[in-house]
PDB file of C-alpha atoms and ligand atoms in Angstrom:
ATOM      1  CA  UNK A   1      -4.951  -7.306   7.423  1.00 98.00           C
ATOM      2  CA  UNK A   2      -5.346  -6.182   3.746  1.00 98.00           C
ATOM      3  CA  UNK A   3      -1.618  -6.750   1.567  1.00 98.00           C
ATOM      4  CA  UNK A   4      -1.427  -4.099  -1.601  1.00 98.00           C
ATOM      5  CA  UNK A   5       1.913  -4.316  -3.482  1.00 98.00           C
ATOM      6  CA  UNK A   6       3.865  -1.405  -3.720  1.00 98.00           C
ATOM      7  CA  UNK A   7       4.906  -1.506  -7.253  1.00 98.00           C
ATOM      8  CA  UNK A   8       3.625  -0.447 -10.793  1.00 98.00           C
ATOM      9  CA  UNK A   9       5.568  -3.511 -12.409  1.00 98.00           C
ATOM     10  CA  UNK A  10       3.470  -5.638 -14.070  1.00 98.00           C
ATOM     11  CA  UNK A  11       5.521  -8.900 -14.282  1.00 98.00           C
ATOM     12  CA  UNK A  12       5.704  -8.011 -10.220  1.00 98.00           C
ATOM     13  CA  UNK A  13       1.857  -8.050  -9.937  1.00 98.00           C
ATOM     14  CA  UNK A  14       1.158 -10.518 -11.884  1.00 98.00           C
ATOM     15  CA  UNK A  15       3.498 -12.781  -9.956  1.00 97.00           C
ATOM     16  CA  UNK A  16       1.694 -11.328  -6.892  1.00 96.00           C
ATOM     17  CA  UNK A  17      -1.444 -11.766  -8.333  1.00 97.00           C
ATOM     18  CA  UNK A  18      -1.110 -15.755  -8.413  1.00 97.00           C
ATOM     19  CA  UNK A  19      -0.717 -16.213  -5.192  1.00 97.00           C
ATOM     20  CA  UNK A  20      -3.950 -14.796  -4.521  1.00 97.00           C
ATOM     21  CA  UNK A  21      -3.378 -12.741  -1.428  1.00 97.00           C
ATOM     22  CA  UNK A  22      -2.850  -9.304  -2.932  1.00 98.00           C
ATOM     23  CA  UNK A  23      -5.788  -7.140  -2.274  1.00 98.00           C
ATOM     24  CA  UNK A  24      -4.653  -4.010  -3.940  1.00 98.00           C
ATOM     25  CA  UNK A  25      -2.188  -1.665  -5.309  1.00 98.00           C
ATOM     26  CA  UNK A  26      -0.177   1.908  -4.349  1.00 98.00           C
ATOM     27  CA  UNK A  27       1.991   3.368  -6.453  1.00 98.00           C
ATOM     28  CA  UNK A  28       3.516   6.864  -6.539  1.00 97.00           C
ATOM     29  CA  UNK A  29       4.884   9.263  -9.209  1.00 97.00           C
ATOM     30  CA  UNK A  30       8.411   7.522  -8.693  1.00 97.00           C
ATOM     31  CA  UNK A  31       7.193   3.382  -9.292  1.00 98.00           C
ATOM     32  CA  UNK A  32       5.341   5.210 -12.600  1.00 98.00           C
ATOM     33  CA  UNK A  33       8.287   6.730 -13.721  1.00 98.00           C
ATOM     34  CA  UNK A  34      10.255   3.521 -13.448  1.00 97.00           C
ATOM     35  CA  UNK A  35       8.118   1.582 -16.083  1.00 98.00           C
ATOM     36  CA  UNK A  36       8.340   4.139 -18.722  1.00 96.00           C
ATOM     37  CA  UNK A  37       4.628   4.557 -19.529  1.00 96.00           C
ATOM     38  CA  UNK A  38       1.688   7.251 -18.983  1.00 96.00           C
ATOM     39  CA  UNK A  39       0.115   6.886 -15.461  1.00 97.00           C
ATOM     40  CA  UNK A  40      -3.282   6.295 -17.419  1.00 97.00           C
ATOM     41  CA  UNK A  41      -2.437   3.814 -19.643  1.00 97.00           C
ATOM     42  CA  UNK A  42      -0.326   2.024 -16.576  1.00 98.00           C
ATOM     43  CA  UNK A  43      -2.573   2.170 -13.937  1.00 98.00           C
ATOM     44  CA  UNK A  44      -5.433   0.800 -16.589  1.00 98.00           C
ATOM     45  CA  UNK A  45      -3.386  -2.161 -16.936  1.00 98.00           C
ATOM     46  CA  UNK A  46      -2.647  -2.780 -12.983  1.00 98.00           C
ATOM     47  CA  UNK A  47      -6.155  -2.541 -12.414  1.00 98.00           C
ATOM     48  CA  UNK A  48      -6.750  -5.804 -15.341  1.00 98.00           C
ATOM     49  CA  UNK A  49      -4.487  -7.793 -13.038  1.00 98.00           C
ATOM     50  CA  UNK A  50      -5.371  -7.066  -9.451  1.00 98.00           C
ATOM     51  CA  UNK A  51      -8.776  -7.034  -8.385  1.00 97.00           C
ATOM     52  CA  UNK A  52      -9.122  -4.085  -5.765  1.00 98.00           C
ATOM     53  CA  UNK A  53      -8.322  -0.504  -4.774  1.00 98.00           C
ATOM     54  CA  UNK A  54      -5.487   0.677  -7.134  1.00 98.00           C
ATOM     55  CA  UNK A  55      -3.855   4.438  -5.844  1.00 98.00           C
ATOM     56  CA  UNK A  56      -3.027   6.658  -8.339  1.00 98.00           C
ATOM     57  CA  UNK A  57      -0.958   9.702  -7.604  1.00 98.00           C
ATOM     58  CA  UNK A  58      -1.661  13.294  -8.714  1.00 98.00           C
ATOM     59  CA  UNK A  59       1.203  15.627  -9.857  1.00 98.00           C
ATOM     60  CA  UNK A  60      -0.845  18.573  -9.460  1.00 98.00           C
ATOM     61  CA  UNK A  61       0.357  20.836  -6.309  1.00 98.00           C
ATOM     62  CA  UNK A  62      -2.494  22.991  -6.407  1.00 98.00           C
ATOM     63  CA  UNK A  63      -5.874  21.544  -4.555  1.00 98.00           C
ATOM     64  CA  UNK A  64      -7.897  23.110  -8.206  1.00 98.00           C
ATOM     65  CA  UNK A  65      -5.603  20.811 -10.034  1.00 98.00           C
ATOM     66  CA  UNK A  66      -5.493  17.825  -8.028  1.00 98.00           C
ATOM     67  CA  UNK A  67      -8.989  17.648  -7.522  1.00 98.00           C
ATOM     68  CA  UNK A  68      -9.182  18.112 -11.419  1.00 98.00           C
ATOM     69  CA  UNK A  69      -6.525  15.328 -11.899  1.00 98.00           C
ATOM     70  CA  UNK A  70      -8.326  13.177  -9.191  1.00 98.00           C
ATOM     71  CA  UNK A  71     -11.462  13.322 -11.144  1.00 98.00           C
ATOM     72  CA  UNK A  72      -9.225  12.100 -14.245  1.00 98.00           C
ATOM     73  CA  UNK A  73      -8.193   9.179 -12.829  1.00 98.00           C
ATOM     74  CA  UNK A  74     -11.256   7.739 -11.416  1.00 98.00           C
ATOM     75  CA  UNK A  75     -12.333   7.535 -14.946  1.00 98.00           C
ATOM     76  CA  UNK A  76      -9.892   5.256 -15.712  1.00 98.00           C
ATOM     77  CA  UNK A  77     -11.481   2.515 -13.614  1.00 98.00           C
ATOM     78  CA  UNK A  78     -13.940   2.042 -10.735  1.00 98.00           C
ATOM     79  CA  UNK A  79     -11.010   0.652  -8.520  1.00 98.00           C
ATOM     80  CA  UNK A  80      -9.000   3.732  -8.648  1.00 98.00           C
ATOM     81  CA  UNK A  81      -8.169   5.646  -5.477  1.00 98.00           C
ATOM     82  CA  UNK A  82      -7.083   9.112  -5.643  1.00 98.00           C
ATOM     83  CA  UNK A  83      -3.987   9.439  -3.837  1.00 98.00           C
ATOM     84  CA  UNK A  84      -3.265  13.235  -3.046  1.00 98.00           C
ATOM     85  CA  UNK A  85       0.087  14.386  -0.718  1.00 98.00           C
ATOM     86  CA  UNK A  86      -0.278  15.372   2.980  1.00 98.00           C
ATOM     87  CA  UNK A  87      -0.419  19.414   2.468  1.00 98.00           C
ATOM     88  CA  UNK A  88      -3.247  22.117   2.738  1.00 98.00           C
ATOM     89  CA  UNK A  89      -3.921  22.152  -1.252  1.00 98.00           C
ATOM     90  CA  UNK A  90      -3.861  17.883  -0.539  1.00 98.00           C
ATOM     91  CA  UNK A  91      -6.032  17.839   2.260  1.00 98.00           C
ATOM     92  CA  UNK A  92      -8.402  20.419   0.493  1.00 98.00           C
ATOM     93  CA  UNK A  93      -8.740  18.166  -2.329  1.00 98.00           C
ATOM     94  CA  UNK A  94      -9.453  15.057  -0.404  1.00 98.00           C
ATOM     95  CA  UNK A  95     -11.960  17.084   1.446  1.00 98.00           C
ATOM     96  CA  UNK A  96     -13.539  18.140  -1.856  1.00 98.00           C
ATOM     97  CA  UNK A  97     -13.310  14.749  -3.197  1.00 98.00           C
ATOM     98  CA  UNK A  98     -14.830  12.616  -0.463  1.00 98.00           C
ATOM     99  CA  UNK A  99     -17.582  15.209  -0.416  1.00 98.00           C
ATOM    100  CA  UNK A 100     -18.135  13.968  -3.473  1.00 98.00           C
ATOM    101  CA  UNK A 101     -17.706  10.562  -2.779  1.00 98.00           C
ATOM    102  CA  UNK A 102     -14.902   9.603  -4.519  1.00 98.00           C
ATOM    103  CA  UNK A 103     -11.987   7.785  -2.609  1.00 98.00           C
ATOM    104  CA  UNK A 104      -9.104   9.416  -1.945  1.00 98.00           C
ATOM    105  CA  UNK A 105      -5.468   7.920  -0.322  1.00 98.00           C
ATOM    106  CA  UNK A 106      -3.290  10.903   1.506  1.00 98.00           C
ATOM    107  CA  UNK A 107       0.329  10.120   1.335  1.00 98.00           C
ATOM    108  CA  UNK A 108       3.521  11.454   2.845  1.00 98.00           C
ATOM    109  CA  UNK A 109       2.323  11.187   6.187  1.00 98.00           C
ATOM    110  CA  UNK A 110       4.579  11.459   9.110  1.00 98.00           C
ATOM    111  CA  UNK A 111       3.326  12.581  12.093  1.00 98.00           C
ATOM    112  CA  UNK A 112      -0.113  11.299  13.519  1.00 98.00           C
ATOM    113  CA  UNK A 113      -1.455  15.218  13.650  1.00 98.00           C
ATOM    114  CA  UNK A 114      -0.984  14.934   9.867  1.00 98.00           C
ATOM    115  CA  UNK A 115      -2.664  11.612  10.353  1.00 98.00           C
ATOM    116  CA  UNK A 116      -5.595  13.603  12.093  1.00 98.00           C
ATOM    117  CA  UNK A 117      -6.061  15.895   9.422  1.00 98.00           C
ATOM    118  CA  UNK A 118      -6.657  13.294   7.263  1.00 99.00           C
ATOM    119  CA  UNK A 119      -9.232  11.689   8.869  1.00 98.00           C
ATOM    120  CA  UNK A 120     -10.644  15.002   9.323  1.00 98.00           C
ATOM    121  CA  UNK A 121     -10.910  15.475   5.364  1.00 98.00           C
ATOM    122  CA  UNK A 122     -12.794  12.269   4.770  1.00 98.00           C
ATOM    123  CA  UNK A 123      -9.156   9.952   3.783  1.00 99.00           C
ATOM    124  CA  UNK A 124     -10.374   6.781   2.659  1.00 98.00           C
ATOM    125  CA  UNK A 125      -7.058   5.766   3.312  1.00 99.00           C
ATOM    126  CA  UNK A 126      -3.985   7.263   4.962  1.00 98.00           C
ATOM    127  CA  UNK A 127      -0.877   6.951   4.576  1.00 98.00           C
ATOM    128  CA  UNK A 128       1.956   6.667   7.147  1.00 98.00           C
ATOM    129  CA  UNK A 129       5.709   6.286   6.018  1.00 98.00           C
ATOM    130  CA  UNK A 130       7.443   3.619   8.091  1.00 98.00           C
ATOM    131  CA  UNK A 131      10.635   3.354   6.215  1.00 98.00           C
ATOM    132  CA  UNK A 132      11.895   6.777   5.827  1.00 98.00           C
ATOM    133  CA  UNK A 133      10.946   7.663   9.445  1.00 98.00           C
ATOM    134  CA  UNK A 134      13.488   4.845  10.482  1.00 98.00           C
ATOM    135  CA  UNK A 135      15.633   6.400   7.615  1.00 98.00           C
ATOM    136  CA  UNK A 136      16.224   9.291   9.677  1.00 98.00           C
ATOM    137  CA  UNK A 137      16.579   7.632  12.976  1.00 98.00           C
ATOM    138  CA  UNK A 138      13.083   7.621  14.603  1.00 98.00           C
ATOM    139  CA  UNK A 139      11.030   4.241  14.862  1.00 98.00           C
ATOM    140  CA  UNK A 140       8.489   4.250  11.972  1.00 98.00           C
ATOM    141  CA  UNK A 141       6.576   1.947  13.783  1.00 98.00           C
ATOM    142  CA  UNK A 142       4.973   4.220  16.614  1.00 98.00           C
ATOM    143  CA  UNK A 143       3.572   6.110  13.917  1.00 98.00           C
ATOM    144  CA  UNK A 144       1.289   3.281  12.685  1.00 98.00           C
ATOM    145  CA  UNK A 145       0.759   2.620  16.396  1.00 98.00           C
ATOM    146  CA  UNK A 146      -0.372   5.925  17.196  1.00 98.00           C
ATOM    147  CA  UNK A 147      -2.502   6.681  14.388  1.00 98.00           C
ATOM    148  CA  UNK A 148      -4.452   3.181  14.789  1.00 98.00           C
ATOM    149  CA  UNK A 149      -5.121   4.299  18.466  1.00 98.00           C
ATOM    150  CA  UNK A 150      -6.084   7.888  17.821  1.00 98.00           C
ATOM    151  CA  UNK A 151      -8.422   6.811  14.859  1.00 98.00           C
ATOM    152  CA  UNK A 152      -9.716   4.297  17.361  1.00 98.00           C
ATOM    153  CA  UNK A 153     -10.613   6.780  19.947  1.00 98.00           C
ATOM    154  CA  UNK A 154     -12.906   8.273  17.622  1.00 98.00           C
ATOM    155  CA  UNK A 155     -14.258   5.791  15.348  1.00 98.00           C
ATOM    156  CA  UNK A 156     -12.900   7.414  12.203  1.00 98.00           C
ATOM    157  CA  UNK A 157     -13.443   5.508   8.980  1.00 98.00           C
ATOM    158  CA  UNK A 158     -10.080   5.997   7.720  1.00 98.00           C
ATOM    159  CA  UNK A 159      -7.749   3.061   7.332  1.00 98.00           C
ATOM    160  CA  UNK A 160      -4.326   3.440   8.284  1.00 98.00           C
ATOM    161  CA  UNK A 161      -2.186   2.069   5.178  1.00 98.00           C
ATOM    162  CA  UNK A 162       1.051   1.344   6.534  1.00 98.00           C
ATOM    163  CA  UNK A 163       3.757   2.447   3.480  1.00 98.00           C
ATOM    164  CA  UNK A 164       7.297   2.405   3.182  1.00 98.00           C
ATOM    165  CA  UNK A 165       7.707  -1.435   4.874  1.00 98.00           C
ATOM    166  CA  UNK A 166      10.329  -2.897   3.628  1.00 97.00           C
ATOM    167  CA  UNK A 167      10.493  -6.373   4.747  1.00 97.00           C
ATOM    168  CA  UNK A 168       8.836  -8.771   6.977  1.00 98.00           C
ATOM    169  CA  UNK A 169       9.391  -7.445  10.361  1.00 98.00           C
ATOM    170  CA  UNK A 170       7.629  -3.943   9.395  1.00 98.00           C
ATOM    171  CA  UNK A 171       4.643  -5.897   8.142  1.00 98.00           C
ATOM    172  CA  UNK A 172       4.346  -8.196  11.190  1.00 98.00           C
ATOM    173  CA  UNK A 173       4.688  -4.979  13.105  1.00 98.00           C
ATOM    174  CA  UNK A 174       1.940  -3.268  11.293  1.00 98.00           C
ATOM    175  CA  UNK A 175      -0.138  -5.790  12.035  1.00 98.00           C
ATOM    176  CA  UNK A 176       0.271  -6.536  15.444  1.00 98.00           C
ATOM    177  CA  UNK A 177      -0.072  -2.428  15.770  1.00 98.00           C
ATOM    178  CA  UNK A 178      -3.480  -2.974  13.667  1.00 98.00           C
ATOM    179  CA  UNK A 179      -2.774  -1.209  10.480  1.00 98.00           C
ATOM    180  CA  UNK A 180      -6.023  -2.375   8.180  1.00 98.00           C
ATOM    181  CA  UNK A 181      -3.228  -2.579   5.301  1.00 98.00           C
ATOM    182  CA  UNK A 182      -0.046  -2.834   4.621  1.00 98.00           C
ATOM    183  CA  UNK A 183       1.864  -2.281   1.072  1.00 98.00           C
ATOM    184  CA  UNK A 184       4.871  -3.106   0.650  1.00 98.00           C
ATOM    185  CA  UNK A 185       7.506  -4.098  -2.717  1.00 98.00           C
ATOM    186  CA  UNK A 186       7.450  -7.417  -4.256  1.00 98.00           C
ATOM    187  CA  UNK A 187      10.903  -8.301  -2.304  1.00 98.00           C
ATOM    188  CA  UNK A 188       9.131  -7.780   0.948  1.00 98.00           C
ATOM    189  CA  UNK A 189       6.520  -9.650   0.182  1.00 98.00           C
ATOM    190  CA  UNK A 190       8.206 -12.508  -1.176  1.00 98.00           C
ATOM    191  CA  UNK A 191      10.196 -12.802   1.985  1.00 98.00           C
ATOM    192  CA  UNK A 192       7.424 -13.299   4.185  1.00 98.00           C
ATOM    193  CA  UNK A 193       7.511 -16.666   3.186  1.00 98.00           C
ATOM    194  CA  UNK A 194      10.722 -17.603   3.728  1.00 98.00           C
ATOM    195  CA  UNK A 195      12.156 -20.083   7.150  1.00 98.00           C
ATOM    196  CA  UNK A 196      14.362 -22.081   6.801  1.00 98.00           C
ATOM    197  CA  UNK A 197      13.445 -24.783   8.928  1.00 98.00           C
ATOM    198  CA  UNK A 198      10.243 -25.132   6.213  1.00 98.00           C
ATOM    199  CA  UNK A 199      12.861 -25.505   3.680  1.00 98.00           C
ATOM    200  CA  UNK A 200      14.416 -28.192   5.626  1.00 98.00           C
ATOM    201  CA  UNK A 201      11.356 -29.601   7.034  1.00 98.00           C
ATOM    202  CA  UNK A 202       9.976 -30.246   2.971  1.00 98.00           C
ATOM    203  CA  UNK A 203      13.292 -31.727   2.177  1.00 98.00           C
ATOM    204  CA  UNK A 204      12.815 -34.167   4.611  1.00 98.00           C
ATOM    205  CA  UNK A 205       9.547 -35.326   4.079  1.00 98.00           C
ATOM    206  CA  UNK A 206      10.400 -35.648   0.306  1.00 98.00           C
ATOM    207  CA  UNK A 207      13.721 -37.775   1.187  1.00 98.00           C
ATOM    208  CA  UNK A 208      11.807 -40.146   3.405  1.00 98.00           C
ATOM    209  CA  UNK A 209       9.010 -40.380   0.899  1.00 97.00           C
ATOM    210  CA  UNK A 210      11.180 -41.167  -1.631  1.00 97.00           C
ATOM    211  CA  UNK A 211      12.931 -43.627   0.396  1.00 97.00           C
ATOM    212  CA  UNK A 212       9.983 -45.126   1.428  1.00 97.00           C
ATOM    213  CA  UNK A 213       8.516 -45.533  -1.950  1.00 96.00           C
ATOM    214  CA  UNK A 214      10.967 -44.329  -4.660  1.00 92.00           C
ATOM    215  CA  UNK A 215       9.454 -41.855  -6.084  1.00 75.00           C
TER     216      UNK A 215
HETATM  217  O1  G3P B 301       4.422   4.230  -2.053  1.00 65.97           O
HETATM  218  C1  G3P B 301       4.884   4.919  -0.961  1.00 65.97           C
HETATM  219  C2  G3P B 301       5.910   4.207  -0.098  1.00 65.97           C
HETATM  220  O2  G3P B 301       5.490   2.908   0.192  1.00 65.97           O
HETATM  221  C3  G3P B 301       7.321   4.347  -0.553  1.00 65.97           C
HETATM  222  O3  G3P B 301       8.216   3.484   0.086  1.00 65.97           O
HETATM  223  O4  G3P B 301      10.448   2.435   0.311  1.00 65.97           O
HETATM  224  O5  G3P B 301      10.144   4.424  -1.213  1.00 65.97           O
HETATM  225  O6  G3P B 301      10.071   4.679   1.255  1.00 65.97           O
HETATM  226  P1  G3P B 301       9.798   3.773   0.093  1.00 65.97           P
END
């Protein structure tokens, strides 16, 4: 399973960056807008920290002006994904721009027809919303599962990018539902390492050690 952070912060990928399991980044117009500064100029400095598939979100709503925006954006680096919302003018785009060989990551998806539709276009990557499904009551999760066995019926090349986790359980669940990715915040990441029996189990060995030998 591939981990992307979910974040434009830079302080938060870097951080990410040295533990060297972060294989990518997603961000959305919303994590832009947070840091303050031009999509371009941010996402060119995300891609100088993490090495691998960076999405970068159109604003256009119109498939003539995302595929225009798309073809903006891969300019800024070779790592940049298009990322293009789960509508007809979004799935025309990512139609028009995998035809053209450019990568493309459709977003806001919440049902697995949506799902199929993307595949159907060419997604590089798609985009399922666990989060805000379980925000309104239904269990994100079966969405990952049932897109991951769909796409596996029929050998599509999409991989299913499981968004909107937000904590460890949703990422050990999109794994054991085999999502190829999962993104998720820095928080969520950072508390997949946490048990407290390791906590206790280092101070431990550091007490005896230090009893046995001082130091
Ligand atoms: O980047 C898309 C997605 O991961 C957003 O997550 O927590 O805002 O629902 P969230």
């Amino acid at each position: 399973m591939k981990f992307f952070l979910d974040t434009a912060n830079l302080d938060e990928l870097r951080r990410g960056a040295e533990w060297g399991i972060v294989d990518g980044v997603t961000t959305n117009p919303s994590l832009i807008a947070k840091e303050g500064r031009p999509i371009k100029e941010q996402v060119a400095k995300i891609c100088e920290i993490i090495d691998g598939p960076v999405s970068a979100e159109v604003v256009a709503v119109d498939a003539k002006g995302m595929i225009a925006e798309g073809k903006e954006l891969i300019k800024i680096h070779e790592n940049i994904v298009v990322k293009v919302p789960l509508t007809r003018d979004g799935i025309e785009a990512c139609s028009a721009l995998s035809k053209e060989g450019i990568r493309v990551n459709v977003t806001l998806c919440f049902s697995p027809a949506q799902a199929i539709l993307a595949a159907k276009a060419g997604a590089y990557f798609v985009s399922p919303f666990v989060g805000r499904l379980d925000d309104i009551g239904q269990t994100g999760m079966d969405l990952i599962r049932q897109i991951v066995a769909i796409y596996e019926n029929y050998q599509f090349d999409t991989q299913v990018l499981a968004a909107s986790l937000r904590g460890p359980m949703h990422v050990v669940e999109s794994a054991l539902a085999g999502a190829h990715i999962g993104t998720m915040p820095y928080k969520a990441m950072d508390a997949l390492f946490n048990h407290p029996l390791t906590d206790k189990g280092l101070e431990q060995f550091l007490a005896d050690h230090k009893k046995a030998f001082g130091a």
